[in-house]
C-alpha positions as a printed Julia matrix, in Angstrom:
240×3 Matrix{Float64}:
   0.01  -0.03   -0.01
   1.15   3.51   -0.84
   0.49   6.79    1.01
  -0.06  10.18   -0.56
   0.44  13.26    1.58
  -1.32  16.23   -0.03
   0.8   19.25    0.68
   0.49  21.55   -2.35
  -2.18  24.08   -1.27
  -1.48  27.84   -1.28
  -3.17  28.47    2.15
  -4.69  31.76    1.11
  -6.91  31.88    4.17
  -3.82  31.68    6.36
  -1.95  34.7     4.95
   0.41  36.18    6.09
   1.58  32.87    7.71
   1.74  31.17    4.3
   3.6   34.01    2.58
   6.96  32.42    3.41
   5.93  28.85    4.4
   3.46  26.22    3.09
   0.55  25.44    5.49
   2.06  22.15    6.59
   5.31  23.89    7.6
   3.81  26.59    9.88
   5.59  26.51   13.24
   3.59  24.78   15.96
   6.35  25.0    18.56
   9.35  22.85   17.67
   7.33  20.89   15.1
   4.94  21.28   12.17
   2.27  19.22   10.44
   4.51  17.74    7.75
   6.84  16.44   10.47
   3.96  15.1    12.54
   2.54  13.22    9.56
   5.87  11.89    8.32
   6.59  10.58   11.8
   3.16   8.88   11.91
   3.13   7.29    8.46
   6.77   6.16    8.61
   5.73   3.57   11.21
   3.29   1.81    8.86
   5.87   0.45    6.38
   4.22   1.87    3.26
   5.69   0.76   -0.06
   6.08   4.45   -0.96
   5.21   7.81    0.58
   4.41  10.35   -2.18
   4.28  14.01   -1.24
   2.9   16.55   -3.75
   4.15  20.1    -3.59
   3.38  23.36   -5.38
   3.33  26.46   -3.17
   6.89  27.35   -2.08
   7.91  23.87   -3.21
  11.63  24.33   -2.8
  11.22  25.36    0.82
   8.97  22.4     1.52
  11.33  20.02   -0.23
  14.24  21.23    1.94
  12.06  20.82    5.08
  11.19  17.27    4.11
  14.89  16.45    3.65
  15.67  17.92    7.06
  12.93  15.9     8.71
  14.11  12.81    6.91
  17.6   13.24    8.36
  15.97  12.58   11.77
  13.5    9.92   10.73
  15.54   8.12    8.05
  12.63   7.24    5.74
  13.83   5.44    2.63
  10.81   5.54    0.44
   9.76   9.19    0.02
   8.97  10.5    -3.44
   8.43  14.28   -3.8
   6.36  15.42   -6.82
   6.1   19.11   -7.72
   2.96  20.27   -9.5
   3.61  23.17  -11.86
  -0.12  23.83  -11.85
  -2.2   23.09   -8.77
  -4.29  20.05   -9.71
  -6.78  19.81   -6.81
  -7.27  17.16   -4.13
  -8.33  14.44   -6.55
  -6.54  15.83   -9.58
  -3.26  14.87   -7.92
  -4.38  11.3    -7.32
  -5.73  10.69  -10.81
  -2.6   12.22  -12.38
  -0.65   9.52  -10.51
  -2.91   6.67  -11.49
  -0.35   4.91  -13.64
   2.08   4.83  -10.72
  -0.38   3.41   -8.19
  -1.01  -0.34   -8.47
  -2.46  -1.0    -4.98
  -4.89   0.42   -2.49
  -3.64   3.77   -1.16
  -3.97   6.14    1.75
  -4.55   9.87    1.14
  -3.86  12.4     3.89
  -4.32  16.18    3.75
  -1.37  17.54    5.69
  -3.17  20.74    6.75
  -5.07  18.64    9.37
  -3.91  17.5    12.8
  -5.61  14.2    13.67
  -5.06  11.77   16.52
  -6.01   8.74   14.43
  -5.01   5.1    14.49
  -4.07   4.54   10.84
  -3.53   0.78   11.41
  -7.1    0.38   12.62
  -8.39   2.36    9.68
  -6.43   0.15    7.31
  -7.89  -2.93    8.92
 -11.41  -1.52    8.74
 -10.9   -0.92    5.04
  -9.56  -4.37    4.3
 -12.38  -6.03    6.25
 -15.06  -4.95    3.75
 -15.26  -4.86   -0.02
 -15.09  -1.07   -0.23
 -14.14   1.5    -2.88
 -13.23   3.96   -0.16
 -13.16   4.53    3.56
 -13.2    8.12    4.95
 -12.1    9.26    8.37
 -14.56  11.56   10.09
 -15.1   13.32   13.42
 -18.02  15.18   15.05
 -17.86  18.98   15.22
 -20.09  21.69   16.61
 -18.59  24.16   14.08
 -18.75  22.69   10.57
 -18.14  25.96    8.69
 -15.92  25.33    5.62
 -16.05  21.52    6.05
 -17.59  18.67    4.11
 -20.5   17.2     6.06
 -21.24  13.44    5.95
 -24.61  11.84    6.54
 -24.43   8.12    7.28
 -26.79   5.2     6.98
 -27.02   2.83   10.0
 -24.3    0.6     8.59
 -21.88   3.54    8.32
 -22.07   3.66    4.54
 -22.29   7.24    3.27
 -25.81   8.32    2.58
 -25.02  11.92    1.56
 -21.92  14.09    1.25
 -22.33  17.89    1.36
 -19.19  19.77    0.39
 -18.63  23.03    2.29
 -21.56  25.12    1.14
 -24.13  24.35    3.86
 -25.65  25.68    7.03
 -23.12  25.73    9.85
 -24.82  23.03   11.98
 -23.18  20.42   14.25
 -22.45  17.15   12.42
 -20.01  14.55   11.14
 -17.2   16.1     9.13
 -14.77  14.59    6.54
 -11.36  14.88    8.15
  -9.25  14.87    4.98
  -7.97  11.33    5.5
  -9.14   8.37    3.4
  -8.18   5.13    1.74
  -9.06   4.35   -1.9
  -9.27   0.97   -3.59
  -6.77   0.4    -6.41
  -9.84  -0.11   -8.64
 -11.0    3.49   -8.19
  -9.33   4.71  -11.38
 -11.14   2.05  -13.46
 -14.42   2.76  -11.73
 -14.09   6.52  -12.19
 -11.9    7.25  -15.18
 -12.97  10.95  -15.32
 -12.08  11.16  -19.01
 -13.47  14.7   -19.21
 -10.56  15.8   -16.9
  -7.85  13.72  -18.48
  -6.98  16.11  -21.31
  -5.77  18.67  -18.75
  -3.93  16.21  -16.49
  -7.02  15.98  -14.29
  -6.68  19.6   -13.13
  -9.67  20.77  -11.09
 -10.75  17.29  -10.03
 -11.94  17.53   -6.44
 -12.47  14.72   -3.89
 -15.5   16.26   -2.18
 -17.31  17.57   -5.26
 -16.52  14.98   -7.91
 -15.41  11.7    -6.3
 -17.14  10.96   -3.0
 -20.69  11.66   -4.24
 -20.21   9.05   -7.0
 -19.05   6.24   -4.71
 -21.08   6.93   -1.58
 -22.89   3.57   -1.63
 -19.53   1.71   -1.51
 -17.82   4.12    0.92
 -17.79   3.68    4.72
 -16.85   5.99    7.55
 -14.1    5.54   10.1
 -14.59   7.57   13.31
 -11.65   9.45   14.79
 -11.95   9.37   18.52
  -8.96  11.61   19.19
  -8.43  15.32   18.63
  -8.89  16.74   15.16
  -7.98  20.31   14.15
  -7.76  21.52   10.55
  -5.92  24.79   10.19
  -8.37  26.36    7.71
  -7.98  29.84    9.24
  -6.06  31.77   11.9
  -8.43  30.88   14.73
  -7.9   27.14   14.08
  -4.13  27.67   13.81
  -4.07  29.4    17.2
  -6.18  26.58   18.65
  -3.79  23.93   17.33
  -0.69  25.82   18.55
  -2.18  26.01   22.02
  -3.19  22.31   22.01
   0.29  21.2    20.83
   1.95  23.3    23.51
  -0.27  21.87   26.26
   0.08  18.32   24.98
   3.85  18.28   24.95
   4.59  20.27   28.15
């Protein structure tokens, strides 16, 4: 199994923090999100860890090399996107390089998640996808998931919705290797799948064969300055 760490976003809502650093590199007090995720995924013995970059890619590439000097991960591949492809555009552009089921993790999210348990849950059922989710009172700017009783997705509402408490897509999922045959998205292929989005284009098409995996630990996505401050405070308190 491979793991893709999505790290290419421009982080416009986090300016001026992202003027000189990608979102996943913002200082959280002696660490950052790309280091936290590399430390976590390096323990799962993935065949390959693919990291996509775009915004300030040279700075991020150097940071990854620095982190790797400490962690000594042998199987990292860094891919720079000249044009930002989108959360699913990246995946589909790599379809010829992926020959197995694969993890996808958005690195602008902090999540206390057991990836081994999620992997086991995925392999236990014949699924096209499993998505990690958590419950939030504030769902503004998030994709909301409505589940059937068996935890298959009944409905996925991407971002534009009333800000009501509910289950939220955490930005972590596993796809079956068959996903590219099931959803070829030929209409996007001519432009290297640019603009293909997981929430808008992919999940709604496979909801009946996609299950949820509940995250019981802390989840904070740094979508704005308030969330960044919340995460910095939590990290400081956690590691004191």
